[in-house]
Coordinates of C-alpha atoms in Angstrom, one line a residue:
X1 CA 37.8 0.6 9.3
X2 CA 36.9 1.7 5.8
X3 CA 34.3 4.1 4.6
X4 CA 31.9 1.3 3.8
X5 CA 32.1 0.1 7.5
X6 CA 31.3 3.6 8.7
X7 CA 28.3 3.6 6.3
X8 CA 26.9 0.4 7.9
X9 CA 27.3 2.0 11.4
X10 CA 25.4 5.1 10.2
X11 CA 22.6 2.9 8.8
X12 CA 22.2 1.1 12.2
X13 CA 22.0 4.5 14.0
X14 CA 19.1 5.8 11.8
X15 CA 21.1 7.8 9.3
X16 CA 20.3 7.7 5.5
X17 CA 23.6 7.3 3.5
X18 CA 23.8 8.5 -0.1
X19 CA 26.6 8.3 -2.7
X20 CA 26.6 11.2 -5.2
X21 CA 27.6 10.8 -8.9
X22 CA 31.2 11.8 -8.1
X23 CA 31.4 8.9 -5.6
X24 CA 31.4 11.1 -2.4
X25 CA 29.5 9.8 0.6
X26 CA 26.8 11.7 2.4
X27 CA 24.2 10.8 5.1
X28 CA 21.1 12.5 6.4
X29 CA 19.5 12.5 9.9
X30 CA 16.0 13.8 10.6
X31 CA 15.5 15.9 13.7
X32 CA 11.9 17.2 14.5
X33 CA 12.5 20.6 12.8
X34 CA 15.6 20.2 10.7
X35 CA 17.6 17.8 8.6
X36 CA 21.3 17.2 9.3
X37 CA 23.7 16.2 6.5
X38 CA 27.2 14.9 6.8
X39 CA 29.9 14.5 4.2
X40 CA 32.2 11.7 5.4
X41 CA 34.9 9.3 4.7
X42 CA 37.8 7.3 6.2
X43 CA 41.4 8.0 5.4
X44 CA 43.9 5.2 6.1
X45 CA 47.2 6.6 7.3
X46 CA 48.8 3.1 7.3
X47 CA 49.9 1.2 10.4
X48 CA 50.2 4.3 12.5
X49 CA 46.6 5.6 12.4
X50 CA 43.6 6.6 10.4
X51 CA 41.1 9.4 10.3
X52 CA 37.3 9.5 10.1
X53 CA 36.5 13.0 8.6
X54 CA 33.1 14.4 9.0
X55 CA 31.8 17.8 7.7
X56 CA 28.3 18.8 8.5
X57 CA 25.5 21.1 7.4
X58 CA 21.8 21.4 8.0
X59 CA 18.6 22.5 6.3
X60 CA 14.8 22.2 6.6
X61 CA 12.2 20.6 4.4
X62 CA 10.6 24.0 3.9
X63 CA 13.9 25.6 2.9
X64 CA 14.6 22.8 0.3
X65 CA 11.1 23.0 -1.1
X66 CA 11.3 26.8 -1.3
X67 CA 14.5 26.6 -3.2
X68 CA 12.9 24.2 -5.7
X69 CA 10.0 26.5 -6.2
X70 CA 12.2 29.5 -6.7
X71 CA 14.6 27.7 -9.0
X72 CA 11.6 26.4 -11.0
X73 CA 12.6 22.7 -10.8
X74 CA 12.9 19.8 -8.4
X75 CA 16.4 19.1 -7.1
X76 CA 17.9 16.0 -8.6
X77 CA 18.9 14.9 -5.1
X78 CA 16.6 15.1 -2.0
X79 CA 17.6 17.9 0.4
X80 CA 20.2 19.3 -1.9
X81 CA 20.0 22.9 -0.6
X82 CA 21.7 23.5 2.7
X83 CA 20.9 26.5 5.0
X84 CA 23.8 26.4 7.5
X85 CA 27.2 24.8 7.2
X86 CA 29.7 24.1 10.0
X87 CA 33.3 25.4 9.7
X88 CA 34.4 22.7 12.2
X89 CA 35.3 19.2 11.1
X90 CA 33.9 16.7 13.5
X91 CA 36.3 13.9 12.5
X92 CA 38.3 11.6 14.8
X93 CA 41.9 10.4 14.4
X94 CA 42.8 7.1 16.1
X95 CA 45.2 4.2 15.9
X96 CA 42.3 1.8 15.4
X97 CA 38.7 2.7 14.7
X98 CA 35.7 1.2 16.5
X99 CA 32.0 1.9 16.3
X100 CA 32.3 4.1 19.4
X101 CA 34.5 6.5 17.5
X102 CA 31.8 7.0 14.9
X103 CA 29.1 7.5 17.5
X104 CA 31.2 10.2 19.3
X105 CA 31.6 12.1 16.0
X106 CA 27.9 11.9 15.2
X107 CA 26.9 13.1 18.7
X108 CA 29.1 16.1 18.2
X109 CA 27.4 16.8 14.9
X110 CA 23.9 16.5 16.3
X111 CA 24.8 18.7 19.3
X112 CA 26.1 21.4 16.8
X113 CA 23.0 21.1 14.7
X114 CA 20.6 21.5 17.6
X115 CA 22.4 24.7 18.7
X116 CA 21.8 26.5 15.4
X117 CA 19.2 29.3 15.4
X118 CA 17.4 28.7 12.1
X119 CA 15.2 31.8 12.3
X120 CA 18.2 34.0 13.0
X121 CA 20.0 32.5 10.0
X122 CA 16.9 33.2 7.8
X123 CA 16.9 36.8 8.9
X124 CA 20.6 37.2 8.1
X125 CA 19.9 35.6 4.6
X126 CA 16.9 37.9 4.1
X127 CA 19.0 41.0 4.8
X128 CA 21.3 39.6 2.1
X129 CA 18.5 39.7 -0.4
X130 CA 17.7 35.9 -0.3
X131 CA 14.3 35.3 -1.9
X132 CA 13.8 32.0 -0.1
X133 CA 14.5 33.5 3.3
X134 CA 12.0 36.3 2.7
X135 CA 9.4 33.8 1.6
X136 CA 9.9 31.6 4.7
X137 CA 9.7 34.6 7.0
X138 CA 6.4 35.6 5.3
X139 CA 7.8 38.9 4.0
X140 CA 5.5 38.9 0.9
X141 CA 5.5 42.7 0.7
X142 CA 9.3 42.8 0.3
X143 CA 9.0 40.1 -2.4
X144 CA 6.4 42.2 -4.3
X145 CA 8.8 45.1 -4.4
X146 CA 11.7 43.0 -5.6
X147 CA 13.0 43.6 -9.1
X148 CA 13.0 40.6 -11.4
X149 CA 16.0 39.9 -13.6
X150 CA 15.0 40.7 -17.2
X151 CA 15.4 37.9 -19.8
X152 CA 15.9 38.3 -23.6
X153 CA 12.7 37.8 -25.6
X154 CA 12.4 34.3 -27.0
X155 CA 9.9 34.3 -29.9
X156 CA 9.9 30.5 -30.0
X157 CA 8.2 30.4 -26.6
X158 CA 6.1 33.6 -26.9
X159 CA 2.8 31.6 -26.7
X160 CA 3.7 30.3 -23.2
X161 CA 3.0 32.1 -19.9
X162 CA 6.3 33.0 -18.3
X163 CA 7.2 32.9 -14.5
X164 CA 10.0 34.7 -12.9
X165 CA 11.9 33.7 -9.7
X166 CA 10.2 36.5 -7.8
X167 CA 6.7 35.4 -8.9
X168 CA 7.5 31.8 -7.8
X169 CA 8.9 33.1 -4.5
X170 CA 5.6 34.9 -3.9
X171 CA 3.6 31.9 -4.9
X172 CA 5.6 29.7 -2.5
X173 CA 5.4 32.3 0.3
X174 CA 1.6 32.6 0.1
X175 CA 1.1 28.8 -0.1
X176 CA 3.5 28.3 2.9
X177 CA 1.8 30.9 5.0
X178 CA -1.7 29.5 4.2
X179 CA -0.5 25.9 5.1
X180 CA -1.2 24.7 1.6
X181 CA 2.1 22.8 1.4
X182 CA 1.6 20.7 4.5
X183 CA 1.5 17.4 2.6
X184 CA 4.6 18.2 0.7
X185 CA 6.4 19.4 3.8
X186 CA 5.4 16.1 5.5
X187 CA 7.0 14.3 2.6
X188 CA 3.6 12.8 1.5
X189 CA 3.2 11.9 -2.1
X190 CA 0.7 14.1 -4.0
X191 CA -2.6 12.4 -5.0
X192 CA -1.9 13.2 -8.7
X193 CA 1.5 11.7 -9.5
X194 CA 3.6 14.0 -11.7
X195 CA 5.8 12.9 -14.5
X196 CA 9.3 12.1 -13.4
X197 CA 12.5 13.7 -14.8
X198 CA 13.7 10.3 -15.9
X199 CA 10.5 9.7 -17.9
X200 CA 10.6 13.1 -19.4
X201 CA 14.2 12.5 -20.5
X202 CA 13.2 9.2 -22.0
X203 CA 10.6 11.0 -24.1
X204 CA 13.0 13.6 -25.3
X205 CA 15.5 10.9 -26.3
X206 CA 13.0 9.6 -28.8
X207 CA 13.3 13.0 -30.4
X208 CA 17.0 12.5 -31.0
X209 CA 18.6 14.1 -27.8
X210 CA 21.4 12.2 -26.2
X211 CA 21.7 12.1 -22.4
X212 CA 23.5 10.0 -19.8
X213 CA 21.7 11.6 -16.8
X214 CA 18.2 12.9 -16.3
X215 CA 17.6 16.5 -17.5
X216 CA 20.9 17.1 -19.2
X217 CA 21.0 16.6 -22.9
X218 CA 22.9 17.5 -26.1
X219 CA 22.6 17.5 -29.8
X220 CA 24.9 17.9 -32.8
X221 CA 23.6 19.8 -35.8
X222 CA 25.6 20.1 -39.0
X223 CA 26.9 23.6 -38.1
X224 CA 26.4 23.9 -34.3
X225 CA 26.2 22.2 -31.0
X226 CA 23.3 22.4 -28.5
X227 CA 23.4 21.8 -24.8
X228 CA 19.9 21.6 -23.2
X229 CA 19.2 21.3 -19.4
X230 CA 15.7 21.2 -18.1
X231 CA 13.7 20.5 -15.0
X232 CA 10.2 21.2 -13.6
X233 CA 8.1 21.5 -10.5
X234 CA 4.4 21.1 -9.9
X235 CA 2.7 24.3 -8.8
X236 CA -0.7 23.2 -7.7
X237 CA -2.5 22.4 -11.0
X238 CA 0.2 23.6 -13.3
X239 CA 3.9 22.9 -14.0
X240 CA 6.8 25.4 -14.1
X241 CA 9.3 24.1 -16.6
X242 CA 12.8 25.6 -16.4
X243 CA 14.7 25.5 -19.7
X244 CA 18.4 26.2 -20.1
X245 CA 20.0 26.0 -23.6
X246 CA 23.2 27.2 -25.2
X247 CA 24.8 26.8 -28.6
X248 CA 28.3 27.1 -30.0
X249 CA 30.2 25.8 -32.9
X250 CA 33.6 24.1 -33.3
X251 CA 35.4 27.3 -34.3
X252 CA 34.3 29.4 -31.4
X253 CA 34.9 26.7 -28.8
X254 CA 38.4 25.8 -30.2
X255 CA 39.4 29.4 -30.2
X256 CA 38.1 30.1 -26.7
X257 CA 39.6 27.0 -25.2
X258 CA 43.0 27.7 -26.9
X259 CA 43.1 31.1 -25.3
X260 CA 41.8 29.9 -21.9
X261 CA 44.0 26.8 -21.8
X262 CA 47.2 28.6 -22.6
X263 CA 47.7 27.4 -26.2
X264 CA 46.2 23.9 -26.0
X265 CA 44.0 22.6 -28.7
X266 CA 41.0 20.7 -27.5
X267 CA 38.8 18.3 -29.5
X268 CA 35.3 19.7 -29.3
X269 CA 32.0 17.8 -28.9
X270 CA 28.6 18.9 -27.8
X271 CA 29.4 18.1 -24.2
X272 CA 32.6 20.2 -23.9
X273 CA 31.8 23.5 -25.7
X274 CA 33.3 26.6 -24.2
X275 CA 30.8 28.7 -22.1
X276 CA 28.5 30.2 -24.8
X277 CA 27.5 33.7 -25.5
X278 CA 24.3 32.4 -27.2
X279 CA 22.0 31.3 -24.4
X280 CA 18.2 31.1 -24.3
X281 CA 17.0 34.0 -22.2
X282 CA 20.4 35.6 -22.3
X283 CA 21.7 34.6 -18.9
X284 CA 25.1 33.1 -18.1
X285 CA 25.1 31.6 -14.6
X286 CA 23.0 28.5 -14.0
X287 CA 20.6 28.8 -11.1
X288 CA 20.8 32.7 -11.0
X289 CA 19.7 34.2 -14.3
X290 CA 20.2 31.6 -17.0
X291 CA 17.4 30.1 -19.0
X292 CA 13.6 30.8 -19.2
X293 CA 10.7 29.5 -17.2
X294 CA 7.4 28.6 -18.8
X295 CA 4.1 27.5 -17.3
X296 CA 2.2 24.5 -18.7
X297 CA -1.1 23.0 -17.7
X298 CA -0.2 19.4 -18.5
X299 CA 3.4 18.1 -18.9
X300 CA 3.0 15.0 -21.1
X301 CA 4.7 13.5 -24.1
X302 CA 3.0 15.8 -26.6
X303 CA 4.1 18.9 -24.6
X304 CA 7.7 17.7 -24.2
X305 CA 8.0 17.0 -27.9
X306 CA 6.7 20.5 -28.5
X307 CA 9.3 22.0 -26.1
X308 CA 12.0 20.0 -27.9
X309 CA 11.0 21.3 -31.3
X310 CA 11.0 24.9 -30.0
X311 CA 14.5 24.5 -28.5
X312 CA 15.8 23.3 -31.8
X313 CA 14.0 26.1 -33.6
X314 CA 15.6 28.6 -31.2
X315 CA 19.1 27.1 -31.7
X316 CA 18.8 27.1 -35.5
X317 CA 17.5 30.7 -35.5
X318 CA 20.6 32.1 -33.8
X319 CA 23.0 34.0 -36.1
X320 CA 26.4 32.6 -34.9
X321 CA 28.4 34.7 -37.4
X322 CA 26.5 37.8 -36.4
X323 CA 27.2 37.1 -32.7
X324 CA 30.9 36.6 -33.5
X325 CA 31.0 40.0 -35.3
X326 CA 29.2 41.6 -32.3
X327 CA 31.9 40.4 -29.9
X328 CA 34.7 42.1 -32.0
X329 CA 33.6 45.6 -30.9
X330 CA 36.4 47.4 -29.2
X331 CA 35.2 48.7 -25.8
X332 CA 35.9 48.2 -22.1
X333 CA 35.7 44.5 -21.0
X334 CA 36.1 43.6 -17.3
X335 CA 35.1 40.0 -16.9
X336 CA 37.4 37.1 -17.8
X337 CA 34.8 35.3 -19.9
X338 CA 33.9 38.5 -21.9
X339 CA 37.6 39.1 -22.5
X340 CA 38.2 35.6 -23.9
X341 CA 35.1 35.8 -26.1
X342 CA 36.2 39.2 -27.4
X343 CA 39.8 38.0 -28.2
X344 CA 38.6 34.7 -29.7
X345 CA 36.2 36.5 -32.0
X346 CA 38.9 39.0 -33.1
X347 CA 41.1 36.0 -34.0
X348 CA 38.3 34.2 -35.9
X349 CA 37.5 37.3 -38.0
X350 CA 41.1 37.9 -38.9
X351 CA 41.4 41.2 -36.9
X352 CA 45.0 40.5 -35.9
X353 CA 45.8 44.2 -36.1
X354 CA 43.5 44.8 -33.1
X355 CA 45.1 42.0 -31.1
X356 CA 48.6 43.3 -31.8
X357 CA 47.5 46.8 -30.7
X358 CA 46.5 45.2 -27.4
X359 CA 50.0 43.8 -27.2
X360 CA 51.4 47.3 -27.6
X361 CA 49.0 48.6 -24.9
X362 CA 50.3 45.9 -22.6
X363 CA 53.9 47.1 -23.2
X364 CA 52.8 50.7 -22.5
X365 CA 50.9 49.6 -19.4
X366 CA 47.6 51.1 -20.6
X367 CA 45.7 47.9 -21.5
X368 CA 43.3 48.5 -18.6
X369 CA 41.5 51.2 -20.6
X370 CA 40.2 48.4 -22.8
X371 CA 40.7 45.0 -21.0
X372 CA 40.8 44.8 -17.2
X373 CA 41.6 41.4 -15.7
X374 CA 44.4 39.4 -14.2
X375 CA 44.3 37.1 -17.3
X376 CA 44.8 39.8 -19.9
X377 CA 48.5 39.4 -20.6
X378 CA 48.5 35.7 -21.3
X379 CA 45.1 35.8 -23.0
X380 CA 46.3 38.4 -25.5
X381 CA 49.4 36.4 -26.2
X382 CA 47.5 33.2 -27.0
X383 CA 44.9 35.1 -29.0
X384 CA 47.6 36.5 -31.3
X385 CA 49.1 33.0 -31.6
X386 CA 45.8 31.5 -32.5
X387 CA 44.9 34.3 -34.9
X388 CA 48.2 33.8 -36.8
X389 CA 47.4 30.1 -37.2
X390 CA 43.8 30.8 -38.2
X391 CA 44.8 33.1 -41.0
X392 CA 45.7 30.0 -43.0
X393 CA 42.0 28.9 -42.8
X394 CA 40.7 32.4 -43.8
X395 CA 43.0 32.4 -46.8
X396 CA 41.9 28.9 -47.8
X397 CA 38.3 30.2 -47.8
X398 CA 39.3 33.1 -50.0
X399 CA 41.0 30.7 -52.5
X400 CA 37.9 28.5 -52.5
X401 CA 35.6 31.5 -53.2
X402 CA 38.0 32.7 -56.0
X403 CA 37.8 29.3 -57.6
X404 CA 34.0 29.5 -57.7
X405 CA 34.2 33.0 -59.3
X406 CA 32.5 36.2 -58.4
X407 CA 29.4 35.7 -60.6
X408 CA 28.8 32.1 -59.5
X409 CA 29.4 33.0 -55.9
X410 CA 26.8 35.7 -56.0
X411 CA 24.3 33.2 -57.5
X412 CA 25.0 30.6 -54.8
X413 CA 24.5 33.3 -52.2
X414 CA 21.2 34.1 -53.8
X415 CA 20.2 30.4 -53.6
X416 CA 21.3 30.5 -49.9
X417 CA 19.1 33.4 -49.2
X418 CA 16.1 31.7 -50.9
X419 CA 16.7 28.5 -48.9
X420 CA 16.8 30.6 -45.6
X421 CA 13.4 32.1 -46.5
X422 CA 12.1 28.5 -46.8
X423 CA 13.4 27.7 -43.2
X424 CA 16.5 25.8 -44.2
X425 CA 19.8 26.6 -42.3
X426 CA 22.7 27.3 -44.7
X427 CA 26.4 26.7 -43.8
X428 CA 29.8 26.0 -45.4
X429 CA 31.4 22.7 -44.5
X430 CA 35.1 22.2 -43.8
X431 CA 35.7 21.8 -47.5
X432 CA 33.9 25.2 -48.1
X433 CA 31.0 23.5 -49.9
X434 CA 27.6 25.1 -49.8
X435 CA 25.2 23.1 -47.6
X436 CA 21.7 23.6 -46.2
X437 CA 19.8 21.4 -43.7
X438 CA 16.2 21.0 -42.5
X439 CA 15.0 19.4 -39.3
X440 CA 11.9 17.3 -39.5
X441 CA 10.9 15.5 -36.3
X442 CA 14.1 13.5 -35.4
X443 CA 15.6 13.7 -38.9
X444 CA 18.2 15.9 -40.5
X445 CA 17.8 16.4 -44.2
X446 CA 20.9 17.9 -45.8
X447 CA 21.6 19.2 -49.3
X448 CA 24.9 20.1 -50.9
X449 CA 24.6 22.6 -53.8
X450 CA 27.3 23.5 -56.3
X451 CA 27.9 24.8 -59.8
X452 CA 28.2 22.4 -62.7
X453 CA 29.7 24.1 -65.8
X454 CA 30.0 20.9 -68.0
X455 CA 26.9 21.5 -70.1
X456 CA 26.1 24.3 -72.5
X457 CA 24.2 26.2 -69.8
X458 CA 25.7 26.0 -66.3
X459 CA 23.4 24.6 -63.6
X460 CA 23.3 24.4 -59.8
X461 CA 23.3 20.8 -58.7
X462 CA 21.5 19.7 -55.5
X463 CA 22.5 16.4 -53.8
X464 CA 20.4 15.3 -50.9
X465 CA 21.0 12.9 -47.9
X466 CA 19.5 12.3 -44.5
X467 CA 20.5 11.3 -41.1
X468 CA 18.9 11.4 -37.6
X469 CA 19.7 13.7 -34.8
X470 CA 20.7 10.8 -32.6
X471 CA 22.9 9.2 -35.2
X472 CA 24.9 12.4 -36.0
X473 CA 25.2 13.3 -32.3
X474 CA 26.4 9.9 -31.3
X475 CA 28.8 9.6 -34.2
X476 CA 30.4 13.0 -33.3
X477 CA 30.6 12.0 -29.6
X478 CA 32.6 8.8 -30.5
X479 CA 34.6 10.2 -33.5
X480 CA 35.5 13.7 -32.5
X481 CA 37.5 14.5 -35.7
X482 CA 34.7 13.6 -38.1
X483 CA 32.2 16.0 -39.6
X484 CA 29.2 17.0 -37.5
X485 CA 26.8 15.8 -40.2
X486 CA 27.1 12.1 -41.2
X487 CA 24.7 10.8 -43.8
X488 CA 22.8 7.7 -43.1
X489 CA 21.5 7.5 -46.6
X490 CA 22.0 9.5 -49.8
X491 CA 19.3 10.2 -52.4
X492 CA 19.8 8.6 -55.8
X493 CA 18.2 11.5 -57.7
X494 CA 20.2 14.6 -58.4
X495 CA 18.3 17.9 -58.8
X496 CA 19.3 20.9 -60.9
X497 CA 18.2 24.5 -61.5
X498 CA 19.4 26.9 -64.2
X499 CA 22.1 29.2 -63.2
X500 CA 20.6 32.0 -65.3
X501 CA 18.3 33.1 -62.5
X502 CA 17.0 31.6 -59.3
X503 CA 13.6 30.1 -60.0
X504 CA 12.0 30.2 -56.6
X505 CA 9.1 28.0 -57.6
X506 CA 11.5 25.3 -59.0
X507 CA 13.6 25.5 -55.8
X508 CA 10.5 25.1 -53.6
X509 CA 9.5 22.0 -55.6
X510 CA 13.0 20.5 -55.3
X511 CA 12.9 21.0 -51.5
X512 CA 9.4 19.6 -51.3
X513 CA 10.5 16.5 -53.3
X514 CA 13.6 16.0 -51.1
X515 CA 11.6 16.3 -47.9
X516 CA 9.0 13.8 -49.2
X517 CA 11.9 11.4 -50.1
X518 CA 13.3 11.8 -46.6
X519 CA 10.0 11.1 -45.0
X520 CA 9.6 7.9 -46.9
X521 CA 12.9 6.4 -45.6
X522 CA 12.7 3.8 -42.8
X523 CA 15.6 5.1 -40.7
X524 CA 15.0 2.6 -37.9
X525 CA 15.5 -0.2 -40.3
X526 CA 18.6 1.4 -41.7
X527 CA 20.1 1.7 -38.2
X528 CA 19.2 -2.0 -37.5
X529 CA 20.9 -3.0 -40.8
X530 CA 24.1 -1.2 -39.7
X531 CA 23.9 -2.9 -36.3
X532 CA 23.9 -6.3 -38.1
X533 CA 27.0 -5.6 -40.2
X534 CA 30.1 -7.8 -39.7
X535 CA 33.1 -6.5 -37.8
X536 CA 35.3 -6.6 -40.9
X537 CA 33.2 -4.0 -42.7
X538 CA 34.9 -1.2 -44.5
X539 CA 36.0 1.8 -42.5
X540 CA 33.0 4.1 -42.7
X541 CA 30.6 1.1 -42.3
X542 CA 32.6 -0.1 -39.2
X543 CA 32.0 3.3 -37.6
X544 CA 28.3 3.2 -38.5
X545 CA 28.1 -0.3 -37.0
X546 CA 29.3 1.0 -33.6
X547 CA 26.9 3.9 -33.6
X548 CA 24.0 1.7 -34.5
X549 CA 24.9 -0.6 -31.6
X550 CA 24.7 2.5 -29.3
X551 CA 21.3 3.5 -30.6
X552 CA 19.9 0.0 -30.4
X553 CA 21.2 -0.4 -26.9
X554 CA 23.4 -3.4 -27.7
X555 CA 25.6 -3.2 -24.6
X556 CA 26.3 -6.9 -24.7
X557 CA 28.0 -6.9 -28.1
X558 CA 30.0 -3.7 -27.3
X559 CA 31.2 -5.4 -24.1
X560 CA 32.3 -8.4 -26.1
X561 CA 34.2 -6.1 -28.5
X562 CA 35.9 -4.4 -25.6
X563 CA 37.0 -7.7 -24.0
X564 CA 38.2 -8.9 -27.4
X565 CA 40.3 -5.7 -27.9
X566 CA 41.8 -6.1 -24.4
X567 CA 43.0 -9.6 -25.5
X568 CA 44.4 -8.1 -28.7
X569 CA 41.8 -9.9 -30.8
X570 CA 40.6 -7.1 -33.1
X571 CA 37.8 -9.1 -34.7
X572 CA 38.7 -7.9 -38.2
X573 CA 37.9 -4.3 -37.5
X574 CA 39.8 -1.8 -39.7
X575 CA 42.8 -0.2 -38.1
X576 CA 41.1 3.1 -37.7
X577 CA 38.8 1.6 -35.0
X578 CA 40.7 1.7 -31.7
X579 CA 40.0 0.4 -28.3
X580 CA 39.2 4.0 -27.2
X581 CA 36.5 4.2 -29.8
X582 CA 35.0 0.9 -28.4
X583 CA 35.2 2.3 -24.9
X584 CA 33.5 5.5 -25.8
X585 CA 30.8 3.6 -27.7
X586 CA 30.2 1.3 -24.7
X587 CA 30.0 4.2 -22.2
X588 CA 27.5 6.0 -24.4
X589 CA 25.4 2.9 -25.0
X590 CA 25.2 2.1 -21.3
X591 CA 23.7 5.6 -20.7
X592 CA 21.4 5.4 -23.7
X593 CA 20.1 1.8 -24.0
X594 CA 16.9 2.1 -21.9
X595 CA 15.5 4.8 -24.1
X596 CA 15.9 4.2 -27.8
X597 CA 14.5 0.7 -28.0
X598 CA 10.9 1.8 -27.3
X599 CA 10.8 3.7 -30.6
X600 CA 12.1 1.0 -33.0

């Protein structure tokens, strides 16, 4: 017997099998007042014997619905939240499995489930400060006296009404007590159908976000990565929308991973940034205190686009360099994550003397006065190691600045400040060039500005280009080692301003002209043109061709490329395009194809 055979038997006995995204098998069985879940599989021990393993847990519809209300979003899987779990495994070992073996195991599971005292379990959970348990027991007074976890102020969402977990718990408790949730508890569909998470994700993808599963998205901006998770639940006539977002950049994530992973460098993309210290709302642990909750009357395309724009505004407003400096403060750190952040930020800012002082404290046995954790010794070791390597980069920056000159550097910094005031985000790329970018709908407009001393009067030169959020994000996902900003098209016109003084009016006009130029470009046609390129195109164009196939959902052509590469037929692609690049492009396209085509 194999797991699939056990699944067929479960179906015949009234169980509802389900495979999760990791490939594990579960099945549900509905008793009058509770739902039983089993996690199961068959292990083949060879000719001697095999084993059917079964672990079980149970919940109620009310408990699951209450968890959704309190978490502020619907669970991705039905009956995700379990109330009671068995410590016993109800599996069977036998030389040969028959249907009767499965039935015996299931009967044991159901007998266990019926013996469980749900009300007693809720009282135990309530005593342990469970909001959902208090809500189901009708202890509304206790909920009203409960302290909500404070969230950082988020100005980008200041015009939205906020809801806390406690407020939603009270909302649920009152509705449950007044029998206002009977239809939902009976699993009847509401008369007014709400938007689905898949549909909402599809809408957000048209704004440039990449996603391969509903509600979990990411973006690559020229100087930072954004991870964005969202979900929602209908509360009578309104929606509660739960938003989680965090940002990081390549430097921070590389340093943190190096220290955490004992000296291993990791290629960073938006999907594998190290746990961030820049999160919306200020929380760290998803499902507990991370993110913010906003209340909206209607959740439609217009509202979702507005939320997307606000998330990007929030991400761009975060001062990453200021956050790094803030983490270098020498004080007592107790948690592993805080310690790694602190050590990484010391390394990134060249404070190697502080790191070496920690090594001395380790030798003296007094490090716990500053850093208290079982990972301190190895973390300090790898932080010093990383800092010594990073000094080379810091010195390269100093040389680049010296080459520009003190006076010219001061002028470029003044230009940067003026651009910031005009809502551009300024950054230095890996070649230490001065850049600024602006987000308009799904487009990134980037300018590189530098000194030109060739004429009689030195001038600052501005060169503009544009890309799309989706193009830059997909390109970085496939080609990890390439810059985060990749231009789809460069402007032919070059703009200049006198280096004698910053003419704010002239600078505003240049930016307005650049934004007007960017708005006039047909980026969809540009992407289609790249998708139509031949496979023997030059190296950058070959990369653009693959990314365009992702964004146009051309899975068929990418599958053909993969099969050809497997047969060692490289179709004329340049040597820099590998079968791993094709594989990554195909995987991304398969998760993306149903969304982008609607916008072209």
